[in-house]
C-alpha positions as a LaTeX table, in Angstrom:
\begin{tabular}{lrrr}
\hline
Residue & $x$ (\AA) & $y$ (\AA) & $z$ (\AA) \\
\hline
Met1 & 110.78 & 140.17 & 63.11 \\
Thr2 & 112.16 & 136.81 & 61.93 \\
Thr3 & 112.96 & 133.93 & 64.20 \\
Ala4 & 114.49 & 130.75 & 62.95 \\
Phe5 & 112.44 & 127.70 & 63.97 \\
Arg6 & 112.06 & 124.00 & 63.34 \\
Val7 & 108.84 & 122.06 & 62.82 \\
His8 & 108.63 & 118.58 & 64.27 \\
Ala9 & 106.32 & 115.99 & 62.79 \\
Leu10 & 105.50 & 112.81 & 64.70 \\
Pro11 & 108.68 & 110.88 & 65.49 \\
Ala12 & 109.39 & 107.92 & 63.17 \\
Glu13 & 110.27 & 105.72 & 66.15 \\
Leu14 & 106.73 & 106.24 & 67.60 \\
Leu15 & 105.14 & 105.43 & 64.31 \\
Asp16 & 107.26 & 102.32 & 63.83 \\
Arg17 & 106.25 & 101.06 & 67.27 \\
Leu18 & 102.50 & 101.75 & 66.62 \\
Arg19 & 102.58 & 100.03 & 63.23 \\
Val20 & 104.04 & 96.92 & 64.80 \\
Ser21 & 102.20 & 96.79 & 68.09 \\
Gly22 & 98.79 & 98.02 & 66.93 \\
Val23 & 98.46 & 99.77 & 70.31 \\
Asp24 & 98.98 & 103.48 & 71.09 \\
Asp25 & 100.92 & 104.72 & 74.18 \\
Leu26 & 97.66 & 104.89 & 76.12 \\
Gly27 & 96.89 & 101.23 & 75.56 \\
Asn28 & 94.15 & 101.84 & 72.96 \\
Ala29 & 93.98 & 99.82 & 69.75 \\
Val30 & 95.26 & 101.77 & 66.72 \\
Glu31 & 92.50 & 102.10 & 64.15 \\
Arg32 & 93.35 & 101.27 & 60.53 \\
Leu33 & 91.28 & 103.01 & 57.92 \\
Thr34 & 91.22 & 104.19 & 54.33 \\
Ala35 & 91.43 & 107.93 & 53.82 \\
Ala36 & 88.42 & 109.72 & 52.40 \\
Gly37 & 90.87 & 112.53 & 51.47 \\
Gly38 & 91.77 & 115.60 & 53.44 \\
Glu39 & 92.74 & 114.03 & 56.76 \\
Pro40 & 95.75 & 115.94 & 58.21 \\
Val41 & 98.53 & 113.34 & 58.27 \\
Arg42 & 101.07 & 114.08 & 61.05 \\
Cys43 & 103.99 & 111.99 & 59.79 \\
Cys44 & 104.56 & 114.14 & 56.67 \\
Leu45 & 102.42 & 117.18 & 57.51 \\
Arg46 & 100.11 & 117.17 & 54.53 \\
Asp47 & 96.53 & 116.11 & 53.84 \\
Ala48 & 95.87 & 112.52 & 52.96 \\
Glu49 & 94.70 & 111.61 & 49.45 \\
Ala50 & 91.61 & 109.53 & 49.01 \\
Gly51 & 92.46 & 105.79 & 49.26 \\
Glu52 & 95.60 & 106.08 & 51.29 \\
Ala53 & 95.96 & 103.66 & 54.19 \\
Leu54 & 95.97 & 105.51 & 57.52 \\
Leu55 & 96.27 & 104.95 & 61.25 \\
Leu56 & 94.16 & 106.82 & 63.74 \\
Phe57 & 95.40 & 106.77 & 67.34 \\
Gly58 & 95.67 & 108.69 & 70.61 \\
Tyr59 & 98.71 & 110.85 & 71.01 \\
Gln60 & 100.16 & 112.97 & 73.80 \\
Pro61 & 102.28 & 115.74 & 72.32 \\
Pro62 & 105.65 & 116.29 & 73.96 \\
Leu63 & 105.22 & 118.20 & 77.24 \\
Pro64 & 106.43 & 117.65 & 80.75 \\
Ala65 & 103.85 & 116.31 & 83.13 \\
Ser66 & 101.54 & 119.25 & 83.80 \\
Pro67 & 97.87 & 120.13 & 83.98 \\
Tyr68 & 98.05 & 121.21 & 80.32 \\
Arg69 & 99.13 & 117.79 & 79.01 \\
Glu70 & 96.52 & 116.54 & 76.62 \\
Thr71 & 95.82 & 113.47 & 74.55 \\
Gly72 & 93.98 & 113.57 & 71.21 \\
Ala73 & 93.39 & 111.61 & 68.06 \\
Val74 & 95.86 & 112.01 & 65.20 \\
Tyr75 & 96.29 & 110.46 & 61.70 \\
Ala76 & 99.48 & 108.98 & 60.26 \\
His77 & 100.21 & 106.85 & 57.25 \\
Ala78 & 99.79 & 103.14 & 57.91 \\
Glu79 & 103.06 & 102.39 & 56.11 \\
Pro80 & 106.31 & 104.37 & 56.45 \\
Cys81 & 106.39 & 107.42 & 54.24 \\
Ala82 & 109.08 & 109.85 & 53.24 \\
Gly83 & 108.24 & 112.04 & 56.22 \\
Arg84 & 108.85 & 115.71 & 56.07 \\
Ala85 & 111.71 & 116.80 & 53.87 \\
Arg86 & 112.32 & 120.22 & 55.46 \\
Leu87 & 111.98 & 120.94 & 59.18 \\
Asp88 & 113.09 & 124.58 & 59.05 \\
Gly89 & 109.88 & 126.15 & 57.81 \\
Tyr90 & 106.13 & 126.12 & 58.14 \\
Pro91 & 104.45 & 123.17 & 56.43 \\
Pro92 & 103.30 & 124.25 & 52.97 \\
Ala93 & 100.13 & 122.18 & 53.27 \\
Trp94 & 99.03 & 124.10 & 56.34 \\
Arg95 & 99.42 & 127.56 & 54.76 \\
Gly96 & 96.04 & 129.24 & 54.60 \\
Arg97 & 94.65 & 126.84 & 57.20 \\
Pro98 & 93.50 & 128.52 & 60.47 \\
Gln99 & 95.35 & 127.11 & 63.46 \\
Val100 & 95.77 & 127.73 & 67.12 \\
Leu101 & 99.42 & 128.15 & 68.20 \\
Arg102 & 99.94 & 127.39 & 71.89 \\
Ala103 & 103.19 & 128.45 & 73.48 \\
Tyr104 & 104.53 & 126.41 & 76.48 \\
Asp105 & 107.20 & 127.11 & 79.00 \\
Asp106 & 109.70 & 124.57 & 80.37 \\
Arg107 & 107.19 & 123.27 & 82.94 \\
Gly108 & 104.66 & 122.45 & 80.22 \\
Trp109 & 102.30 & 125.25 & 81.16 \\
Ile110 & 100.55 & 127.31 & 78.51 \\
His111 & 102.37 & 130.61 & 78.32 \\
Asp112 & 100.39 & 132.21 & 75.47 \\
Ala113 & 98.12 & 131.13 & 72.61 \\
Arg114 & 97.15 & 132.75 & 69.34 \\
Val115 & 94.58 & 131.91 & 66.63 \\
His116 & 95.89 & 132.72 & 63.15 \\
Asp117 & 94.31 & 132.47 & 59.79 \\
Gly118 & 97.15 & 130.38 & 58.25 \\
His119 & 98.59 & 133.30 & 56.29 \\
Ala120 & 102.06 & 134.58 & 57.31 \\
Pro121 & 102.30 & 132.09 & 60.17 \\
Glu122 & 106.00 & 132.95 & 60.63 \\
Thr123 & 104.98 & 136.29 & 62.14 \\
Val124 & 102.87 & 134.63 & 64.83 \\
Val125 & 105.53 & 131.98 & 65.47 \\
Ala126 & 108.25 & 134.65 & 65.79 \\
Asp127 & 106.10 & 136.65 & 68.17 \\
Leu128 & 105.53 & 133.63 & 70.41 \\
Leu129 & 109.21 & 132.52 & 70.32 \\
Ala130 & 110.38 & 136.04 & 71.11 \\
Asp131 & 109.48 & 135.45 & 74.73 \\
Pro132 & 112.53 & 133.63 & 76.28 \\
Ala133 & 110.22 & 131.69 & 78.63 \\
Val134 & 108.64 & 129.88 & 75.67 \\
Val135 & 110.41 & 126.56 & 74.82 \\
Arg136 & 107.92 & 125.01 & 72.39 \\
Val137 & 104.78 & 125.84 & 70.41 \\
His138 & 102.07 & 123.34 & 69.53 \\
Ser139 & 99.98 & 123.89 & 66.40 \\
Arg140 & 96.41 & 122.67 & 66.76 \\
Asn141 & 93.31 & 122.48 & 64.62 \\
Val142 & 90.91 & 125.36 & 65.34 \\
Ala143 & 87.69 & 123.38 & 65.19 \\
Tyr144 & 88.66 & 120.00 & 66.78 \\
Gly145 & 91.66 & 121.05 & 68.88 \\
Cys146 & 93.77 & 118.14 & 67.38 \\
Phe147 & 97.55 & 118.42 & 67.73 \\
Met148 & 99.28 & 119.01 & 64.34 \\
Phe149 & 102.98 & 119.56 & 65.05 \\
Thr150 & 105.53 & 121.10 & 67.45 \\
Ile151 & 107.68 & 124.17 & 66.74 \\
Thr152 & 110.93 & 124.92 & 68.50 \\
Arg153 & 113.69 & 127.50 & 67.98 \\
Ser154 & 116.45 & 126.42 & 65.56 \\
\hline
\end{tabular}
């Protein structure tokens, strides 16, 4: 089964606001740091290279107000980057990386969740999006639970 989907990195408008204000949407100071290398950068959906300037801040992924709405720490480049060139496929840097895919309905309630090993993620995404009640899927880190990106139908 194949389902066309789009991957959404962090919005550029959000990152521009954080870079200028130095404060995240929860009122916490944005931390500026230098990458050790390997930090998952949510603006362009790849791992940071050692020495890159990063921001670390609290982020609430897009969901309606619900008991399942969460806030967690995410990394982004400290300066504007090229972002993600393609939004119509799974991020190449996350292939082979185990992730949790959480499917949400229009109320922002978890509808289903799957752990996958990072190989053939399109199959898991297609299975979750096959349910018409699902409106978005969040990808999260298996170990830390950090938000990575949002997936919607094309």
